[in-house]
PDB file of C-alpha atoms in Angstrom:
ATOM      1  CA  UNK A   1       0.000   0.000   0.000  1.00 51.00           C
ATOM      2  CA  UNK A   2       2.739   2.724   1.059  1.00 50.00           C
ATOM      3  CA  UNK A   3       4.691   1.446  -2.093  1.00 52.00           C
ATOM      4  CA  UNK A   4       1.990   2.458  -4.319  1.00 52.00           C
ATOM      5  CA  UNK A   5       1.179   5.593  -2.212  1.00 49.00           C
ATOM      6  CA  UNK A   6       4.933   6.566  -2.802  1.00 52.00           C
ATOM      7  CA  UNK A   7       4.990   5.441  -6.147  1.00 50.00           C
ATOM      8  CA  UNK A   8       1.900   7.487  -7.296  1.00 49.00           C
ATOM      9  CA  UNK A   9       3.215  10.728  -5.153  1.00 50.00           C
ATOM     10  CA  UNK A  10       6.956  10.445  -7.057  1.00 45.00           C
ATOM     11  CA  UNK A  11       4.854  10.205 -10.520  1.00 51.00           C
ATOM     12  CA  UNK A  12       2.481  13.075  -9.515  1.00 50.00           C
ATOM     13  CA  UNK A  13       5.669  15.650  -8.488  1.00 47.00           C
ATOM     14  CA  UNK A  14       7.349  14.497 -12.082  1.00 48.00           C
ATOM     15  CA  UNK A  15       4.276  14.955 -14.173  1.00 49.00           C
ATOM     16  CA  UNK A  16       3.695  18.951 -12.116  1.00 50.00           C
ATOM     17  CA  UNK A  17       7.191  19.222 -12.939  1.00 47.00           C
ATOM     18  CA  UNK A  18       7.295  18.248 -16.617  1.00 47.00           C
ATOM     19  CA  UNK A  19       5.892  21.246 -18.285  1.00 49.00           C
ATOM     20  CA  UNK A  20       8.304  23.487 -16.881  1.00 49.00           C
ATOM     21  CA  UNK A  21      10.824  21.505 -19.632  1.00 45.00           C
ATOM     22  CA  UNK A  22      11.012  23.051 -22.642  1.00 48.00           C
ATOM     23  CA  UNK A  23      10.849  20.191 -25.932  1.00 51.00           C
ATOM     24  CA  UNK A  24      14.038  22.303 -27.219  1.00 51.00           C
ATOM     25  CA  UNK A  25      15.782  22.264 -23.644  1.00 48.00           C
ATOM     26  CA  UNK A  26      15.013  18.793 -23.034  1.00 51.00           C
ATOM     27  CA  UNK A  27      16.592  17.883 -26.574  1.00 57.00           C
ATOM     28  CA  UNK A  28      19.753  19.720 -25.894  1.00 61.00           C
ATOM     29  CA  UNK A  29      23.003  17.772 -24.856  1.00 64.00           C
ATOM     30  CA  UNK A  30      24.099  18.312 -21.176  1.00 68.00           C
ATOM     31  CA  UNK A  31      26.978  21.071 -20.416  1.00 75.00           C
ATOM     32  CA  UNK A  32      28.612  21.454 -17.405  1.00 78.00           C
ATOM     33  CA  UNK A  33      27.940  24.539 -15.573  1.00 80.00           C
ATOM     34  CA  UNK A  34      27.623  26.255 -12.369  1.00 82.00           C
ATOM     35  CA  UNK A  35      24.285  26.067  -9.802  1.00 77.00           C
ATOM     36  CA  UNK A  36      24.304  28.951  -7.791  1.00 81.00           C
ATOM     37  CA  UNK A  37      21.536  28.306  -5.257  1.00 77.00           C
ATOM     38  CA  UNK A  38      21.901  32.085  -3.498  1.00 83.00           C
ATOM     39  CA  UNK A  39      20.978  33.942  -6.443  1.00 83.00           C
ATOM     40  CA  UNK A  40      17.487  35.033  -7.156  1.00 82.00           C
ATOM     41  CA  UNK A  41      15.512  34.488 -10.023  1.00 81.00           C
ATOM     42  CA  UNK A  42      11.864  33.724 -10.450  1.00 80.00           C
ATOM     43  CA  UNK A  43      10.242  33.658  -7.088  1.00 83.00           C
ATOM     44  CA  UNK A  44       7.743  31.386  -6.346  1.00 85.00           C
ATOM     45  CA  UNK A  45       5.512  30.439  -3.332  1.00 87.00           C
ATOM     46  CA  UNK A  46       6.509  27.003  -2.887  1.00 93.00           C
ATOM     47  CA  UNK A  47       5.147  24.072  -3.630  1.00 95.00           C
ATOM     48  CA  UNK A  48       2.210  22.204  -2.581  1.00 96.00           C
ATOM     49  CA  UNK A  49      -0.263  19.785  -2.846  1.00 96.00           C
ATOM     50  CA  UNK A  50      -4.495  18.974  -2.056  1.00 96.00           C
ATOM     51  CA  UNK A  51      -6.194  15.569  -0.566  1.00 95.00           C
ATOM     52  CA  UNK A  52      -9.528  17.544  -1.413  1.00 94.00           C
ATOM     53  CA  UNK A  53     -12.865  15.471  -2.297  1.00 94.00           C
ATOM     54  CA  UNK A  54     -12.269  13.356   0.324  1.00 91.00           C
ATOM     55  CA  UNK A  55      -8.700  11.932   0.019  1.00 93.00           C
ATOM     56  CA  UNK A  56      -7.367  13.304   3.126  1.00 94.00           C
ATOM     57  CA  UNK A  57     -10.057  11.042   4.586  1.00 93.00           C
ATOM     58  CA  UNK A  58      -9.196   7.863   2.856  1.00 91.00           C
ATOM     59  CA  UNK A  59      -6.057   8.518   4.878  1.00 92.00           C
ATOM     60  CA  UNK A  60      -7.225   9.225   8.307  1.00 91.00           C
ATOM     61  CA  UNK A  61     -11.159   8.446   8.402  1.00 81.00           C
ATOM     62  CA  UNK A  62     -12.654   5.080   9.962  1.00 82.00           C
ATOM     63  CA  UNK A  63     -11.347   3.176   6.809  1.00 81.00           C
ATOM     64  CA  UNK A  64      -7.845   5.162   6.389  1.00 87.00           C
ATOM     65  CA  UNK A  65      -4.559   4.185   6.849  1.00 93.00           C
ATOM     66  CA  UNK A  66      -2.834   3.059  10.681  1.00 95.00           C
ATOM     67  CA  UNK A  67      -1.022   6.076  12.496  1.00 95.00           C
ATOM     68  CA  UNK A  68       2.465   4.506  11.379  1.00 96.00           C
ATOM     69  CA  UNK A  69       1.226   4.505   7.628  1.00 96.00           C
ATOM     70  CA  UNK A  70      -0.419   8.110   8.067  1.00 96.00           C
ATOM     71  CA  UNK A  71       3.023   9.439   9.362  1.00 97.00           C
ATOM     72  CA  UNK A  72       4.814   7.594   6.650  1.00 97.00           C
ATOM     73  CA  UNK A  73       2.793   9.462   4.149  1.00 97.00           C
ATOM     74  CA  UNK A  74       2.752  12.665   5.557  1.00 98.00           C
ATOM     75  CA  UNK A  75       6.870  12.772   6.075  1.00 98.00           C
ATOM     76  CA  UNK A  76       7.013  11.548   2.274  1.00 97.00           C
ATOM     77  CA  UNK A  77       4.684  14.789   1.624  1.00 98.00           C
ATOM     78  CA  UNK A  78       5.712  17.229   4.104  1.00 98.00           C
ATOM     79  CA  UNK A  79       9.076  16.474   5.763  1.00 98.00           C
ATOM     80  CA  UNK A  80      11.540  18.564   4.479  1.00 96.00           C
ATOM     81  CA  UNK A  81      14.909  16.404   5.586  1.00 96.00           C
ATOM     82  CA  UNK A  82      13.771  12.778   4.223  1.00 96.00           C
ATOM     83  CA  UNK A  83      10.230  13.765   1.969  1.00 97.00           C
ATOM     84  CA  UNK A  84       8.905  16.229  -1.061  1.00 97.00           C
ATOM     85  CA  UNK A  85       9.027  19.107   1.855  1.00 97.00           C
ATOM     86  CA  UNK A  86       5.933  20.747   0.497  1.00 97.00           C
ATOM     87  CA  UNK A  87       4.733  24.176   1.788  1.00 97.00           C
ATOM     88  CA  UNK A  88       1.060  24.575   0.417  1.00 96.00           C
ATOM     89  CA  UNK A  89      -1.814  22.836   0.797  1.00 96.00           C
ATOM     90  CA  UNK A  90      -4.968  23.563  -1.187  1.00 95.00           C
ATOM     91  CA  UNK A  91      -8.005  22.716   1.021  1.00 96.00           C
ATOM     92  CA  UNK A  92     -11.487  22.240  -1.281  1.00 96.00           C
ATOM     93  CA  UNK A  93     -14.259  23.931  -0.149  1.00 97.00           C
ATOM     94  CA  UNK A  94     -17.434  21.736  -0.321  1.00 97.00           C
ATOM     95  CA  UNK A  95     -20.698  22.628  -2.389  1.00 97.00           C
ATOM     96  CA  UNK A  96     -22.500  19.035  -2.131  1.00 97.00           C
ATOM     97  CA  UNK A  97     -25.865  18.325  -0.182  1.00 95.00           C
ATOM     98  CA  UNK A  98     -24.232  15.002   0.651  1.00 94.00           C
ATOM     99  CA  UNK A  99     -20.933  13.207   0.582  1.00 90.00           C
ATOM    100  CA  UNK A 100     -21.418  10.694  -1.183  1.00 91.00           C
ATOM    101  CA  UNK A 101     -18.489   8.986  -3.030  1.00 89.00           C
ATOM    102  CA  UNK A 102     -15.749  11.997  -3.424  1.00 92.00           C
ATOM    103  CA  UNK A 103     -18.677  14.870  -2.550  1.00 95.00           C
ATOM    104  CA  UNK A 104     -17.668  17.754  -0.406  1.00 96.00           C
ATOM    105  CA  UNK A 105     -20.407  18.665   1.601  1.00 96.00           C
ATOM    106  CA  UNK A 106     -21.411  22.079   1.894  1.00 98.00           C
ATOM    107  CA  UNK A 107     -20.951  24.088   4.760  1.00 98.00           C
ATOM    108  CA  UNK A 108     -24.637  24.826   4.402  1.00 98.00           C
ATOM    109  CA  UNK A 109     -26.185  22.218   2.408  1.00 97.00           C
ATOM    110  CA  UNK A 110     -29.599  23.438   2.105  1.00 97.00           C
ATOM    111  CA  UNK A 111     -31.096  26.783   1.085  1.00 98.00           C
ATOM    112  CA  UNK A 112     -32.032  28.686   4.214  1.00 98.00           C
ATOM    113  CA  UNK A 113     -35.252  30.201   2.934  1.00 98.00           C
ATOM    114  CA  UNK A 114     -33.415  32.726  -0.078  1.00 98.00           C
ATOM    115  CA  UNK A 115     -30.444  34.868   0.110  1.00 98.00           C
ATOM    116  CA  UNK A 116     -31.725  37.701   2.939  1.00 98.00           C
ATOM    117  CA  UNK A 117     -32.616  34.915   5.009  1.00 98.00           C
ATOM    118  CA  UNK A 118     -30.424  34.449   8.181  1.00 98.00           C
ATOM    119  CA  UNK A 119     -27.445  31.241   7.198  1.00 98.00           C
ATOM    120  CA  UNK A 120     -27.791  28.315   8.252  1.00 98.00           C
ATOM    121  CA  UNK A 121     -24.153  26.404   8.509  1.00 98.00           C
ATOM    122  CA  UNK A 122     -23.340  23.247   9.930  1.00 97.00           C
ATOM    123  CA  UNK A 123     -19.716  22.423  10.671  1.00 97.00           C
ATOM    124  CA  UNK A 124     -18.598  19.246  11.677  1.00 96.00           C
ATOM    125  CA  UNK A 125     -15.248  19.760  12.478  1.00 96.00           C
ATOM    126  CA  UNK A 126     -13.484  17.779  10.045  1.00 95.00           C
ATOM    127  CA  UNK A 127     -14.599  18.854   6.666  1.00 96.00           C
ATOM    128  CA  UNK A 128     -13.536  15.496   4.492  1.00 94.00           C
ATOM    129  CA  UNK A 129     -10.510  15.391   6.732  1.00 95.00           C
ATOM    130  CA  UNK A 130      -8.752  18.065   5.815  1.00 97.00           C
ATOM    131  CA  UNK A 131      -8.809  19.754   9.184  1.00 97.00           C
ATOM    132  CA  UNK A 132      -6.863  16.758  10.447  1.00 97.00           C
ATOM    133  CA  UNK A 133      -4.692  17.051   7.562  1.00 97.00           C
ATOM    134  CA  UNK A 134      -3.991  20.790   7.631  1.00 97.00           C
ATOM    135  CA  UNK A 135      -3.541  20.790  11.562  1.00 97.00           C
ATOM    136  CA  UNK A 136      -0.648  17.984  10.483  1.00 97.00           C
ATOM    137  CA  UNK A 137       0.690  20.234   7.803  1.00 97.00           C
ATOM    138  CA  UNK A 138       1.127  22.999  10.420  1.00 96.00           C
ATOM    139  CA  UNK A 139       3.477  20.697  12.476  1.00 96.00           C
ATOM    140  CA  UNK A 140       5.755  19.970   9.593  1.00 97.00           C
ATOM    141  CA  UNK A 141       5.818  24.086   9.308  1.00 96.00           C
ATOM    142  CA  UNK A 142       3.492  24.174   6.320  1.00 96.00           C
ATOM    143  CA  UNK A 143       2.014  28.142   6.487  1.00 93.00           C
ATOM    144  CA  UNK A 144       0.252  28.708   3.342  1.00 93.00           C
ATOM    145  CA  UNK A 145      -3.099  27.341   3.140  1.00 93.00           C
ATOM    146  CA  UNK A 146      -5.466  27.963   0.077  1.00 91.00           C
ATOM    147  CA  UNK A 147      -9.261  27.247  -0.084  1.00 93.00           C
ATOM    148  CA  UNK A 148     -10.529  26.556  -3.500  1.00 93.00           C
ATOM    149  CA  UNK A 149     -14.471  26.650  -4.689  1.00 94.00           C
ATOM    150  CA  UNK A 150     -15.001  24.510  -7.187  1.00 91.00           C
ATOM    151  CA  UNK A 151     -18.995  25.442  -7.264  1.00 97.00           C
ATOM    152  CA  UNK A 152     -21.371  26.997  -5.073  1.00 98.00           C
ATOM    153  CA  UNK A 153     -24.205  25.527  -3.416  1.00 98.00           C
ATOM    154  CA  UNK A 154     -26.671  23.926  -5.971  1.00 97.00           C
ATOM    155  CA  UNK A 155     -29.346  26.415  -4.451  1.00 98.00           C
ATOM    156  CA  UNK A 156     -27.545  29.508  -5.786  1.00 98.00           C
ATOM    157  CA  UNK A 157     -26.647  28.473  -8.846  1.00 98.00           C
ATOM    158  CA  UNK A 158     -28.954  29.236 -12.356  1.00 98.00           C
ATOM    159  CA  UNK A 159     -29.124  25.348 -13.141  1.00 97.00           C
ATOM    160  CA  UNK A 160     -29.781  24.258  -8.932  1.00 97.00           C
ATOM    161  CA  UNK A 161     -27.039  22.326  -9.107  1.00 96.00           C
ATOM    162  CA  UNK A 162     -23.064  22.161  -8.175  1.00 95.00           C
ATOM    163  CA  UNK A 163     -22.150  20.323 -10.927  1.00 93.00           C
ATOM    164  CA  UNK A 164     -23.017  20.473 -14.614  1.00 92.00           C
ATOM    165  CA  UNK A 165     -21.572  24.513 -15.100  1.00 92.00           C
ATOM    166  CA  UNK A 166     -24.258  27.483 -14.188  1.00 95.00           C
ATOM    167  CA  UNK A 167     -23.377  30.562 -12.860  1.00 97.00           C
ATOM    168  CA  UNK A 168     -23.903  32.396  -9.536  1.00 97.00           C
ATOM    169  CA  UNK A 169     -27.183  34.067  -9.329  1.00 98.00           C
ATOM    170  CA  UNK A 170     -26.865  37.672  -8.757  1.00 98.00           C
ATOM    171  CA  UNK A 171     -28.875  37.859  -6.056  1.00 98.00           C
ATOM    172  CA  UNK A 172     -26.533  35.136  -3.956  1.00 98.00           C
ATOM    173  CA  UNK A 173     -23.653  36.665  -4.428  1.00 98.00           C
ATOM    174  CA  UNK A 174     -23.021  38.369  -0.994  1.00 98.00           C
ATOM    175  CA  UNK A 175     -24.416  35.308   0.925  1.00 98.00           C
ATOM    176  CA  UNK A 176     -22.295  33.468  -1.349  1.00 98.00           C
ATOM    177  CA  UNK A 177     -19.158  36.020  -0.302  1.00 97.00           C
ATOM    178  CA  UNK A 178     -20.118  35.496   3.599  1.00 98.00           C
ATOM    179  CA  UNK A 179     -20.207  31.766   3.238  1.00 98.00           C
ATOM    180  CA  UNK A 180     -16.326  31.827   2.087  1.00 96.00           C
ATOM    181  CA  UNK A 181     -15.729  33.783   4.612  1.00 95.00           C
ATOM    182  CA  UNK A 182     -17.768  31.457   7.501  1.00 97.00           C
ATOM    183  CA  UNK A 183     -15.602  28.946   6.115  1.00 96.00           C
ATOM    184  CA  UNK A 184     -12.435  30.304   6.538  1.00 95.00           C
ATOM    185  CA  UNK A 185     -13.571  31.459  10.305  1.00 95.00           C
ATOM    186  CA  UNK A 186     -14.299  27.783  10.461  1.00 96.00           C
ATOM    187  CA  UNK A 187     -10.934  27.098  10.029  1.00 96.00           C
ATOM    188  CA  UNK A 188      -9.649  29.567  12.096  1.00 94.00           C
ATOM    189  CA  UNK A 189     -11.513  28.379  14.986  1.00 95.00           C
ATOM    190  CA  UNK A 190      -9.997  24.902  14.253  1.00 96.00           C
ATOM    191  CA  UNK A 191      -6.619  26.665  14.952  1.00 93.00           C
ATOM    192  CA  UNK A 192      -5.521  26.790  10.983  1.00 92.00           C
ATOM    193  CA  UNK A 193      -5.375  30.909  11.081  1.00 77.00           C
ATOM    194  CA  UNK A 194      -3.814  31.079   7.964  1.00 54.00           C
ATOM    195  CA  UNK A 195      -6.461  30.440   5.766  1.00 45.00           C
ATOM    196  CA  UNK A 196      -7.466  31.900   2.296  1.00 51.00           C
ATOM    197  CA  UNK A 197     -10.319  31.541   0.482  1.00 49.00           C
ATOM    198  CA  UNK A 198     -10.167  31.682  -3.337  1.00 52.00           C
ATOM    199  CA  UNK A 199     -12.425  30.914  -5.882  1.00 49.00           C
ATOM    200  CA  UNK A 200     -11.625  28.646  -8.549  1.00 50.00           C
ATOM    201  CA  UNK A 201     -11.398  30.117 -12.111  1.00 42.00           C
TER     202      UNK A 201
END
């Protein structure tokens, strides 16, 4: 199981890596040369990774992994002496009713009674497992956390549901706005301060 695990993590960090060859760089012969590891060129943020739509919970949820195998995966991911040393994770922010399969479940899974109408969240604490798995990635050091959107809510969407396209109805969009932010609070209150929430483009 860990073989695979580290096998498909060593093929996922080549293939993000692989675009950033050129076809013409990759076809030229090697020179020698000179690395110089203090000088500054493009910056970047680091690197990172996300265990969104329910992965980090096929790790640590009733049916994940034992504590030895969690810890082996996370110091392959996080631990910057013997793993991949990532510094970002990218935490999916749930839109489902249900979750069901790889579903993220919504924050607040059912319309409230309209946009003016007081929210209605539920929080459970755990959110797919990736408030286990972020509160693990701030022991290893990791301090950039991103929240992604991949839909909103069925309810304020034009086709009522999170999948399938449709836009945001202009009338949600400041519930819509206050629910990213209840979900970042969420987080915060979970002691994972760092939190942004972004949507996806």
């Amino acid at each position: 199981m860990i073989t695979s695990v580290r096998t498909a993590l060593v093929g996922a960090l080549a293939a993000a890596l692989l675009p950033l060859i050129t076809p013409s760089a990759a076809a030229e012969p090697l020179r020698g040369g000179t690395v110089d590891f203090g000088r500054h060129l493009q910056p970047i943020d680091g690197f990172g990774f996300s265990q969104a739509f329910q992965r980090a919970d096929l790790m640590h949820g009733a049916q994940g992994l034992t504590p030895e195998h969690q810890r082996e995966v996370l110091d392959l991911l996080l631990n910057r002496a013997t793993g991949a040393g990532l510094s970002i994770l990218r935490l999916g922010i749930g839109s489902s009713s249900d979750d069901v399969y790889d579903h993220m479940k919504s924050i607040q899974p059912t319309d409230p009674g309209g946009p003016d109408a007081p929210p209605r969240y539920e929080w459970d604490g755990d959110d797919g497992g990736q408030v286990w798995l972020a509160k693990e990635a701030r022991r290893y050091g990791v301090k950039r956390f991103y929240a992604d959107a991949w839909s909103a809510p069925g309810y304020m969407k034009t086709n009522g549901t999170d999948a399938n396209g449709g836009t945001l109805k202009e009338e949600w969009r400041r519930a819509y706005a206050d629910y990213l932010v209840r979900y970042a609070k969420f987080y915060r209150q979970e002691g994972v301060p760092h939190h942004r929430p972004r949507l996806h483009q």
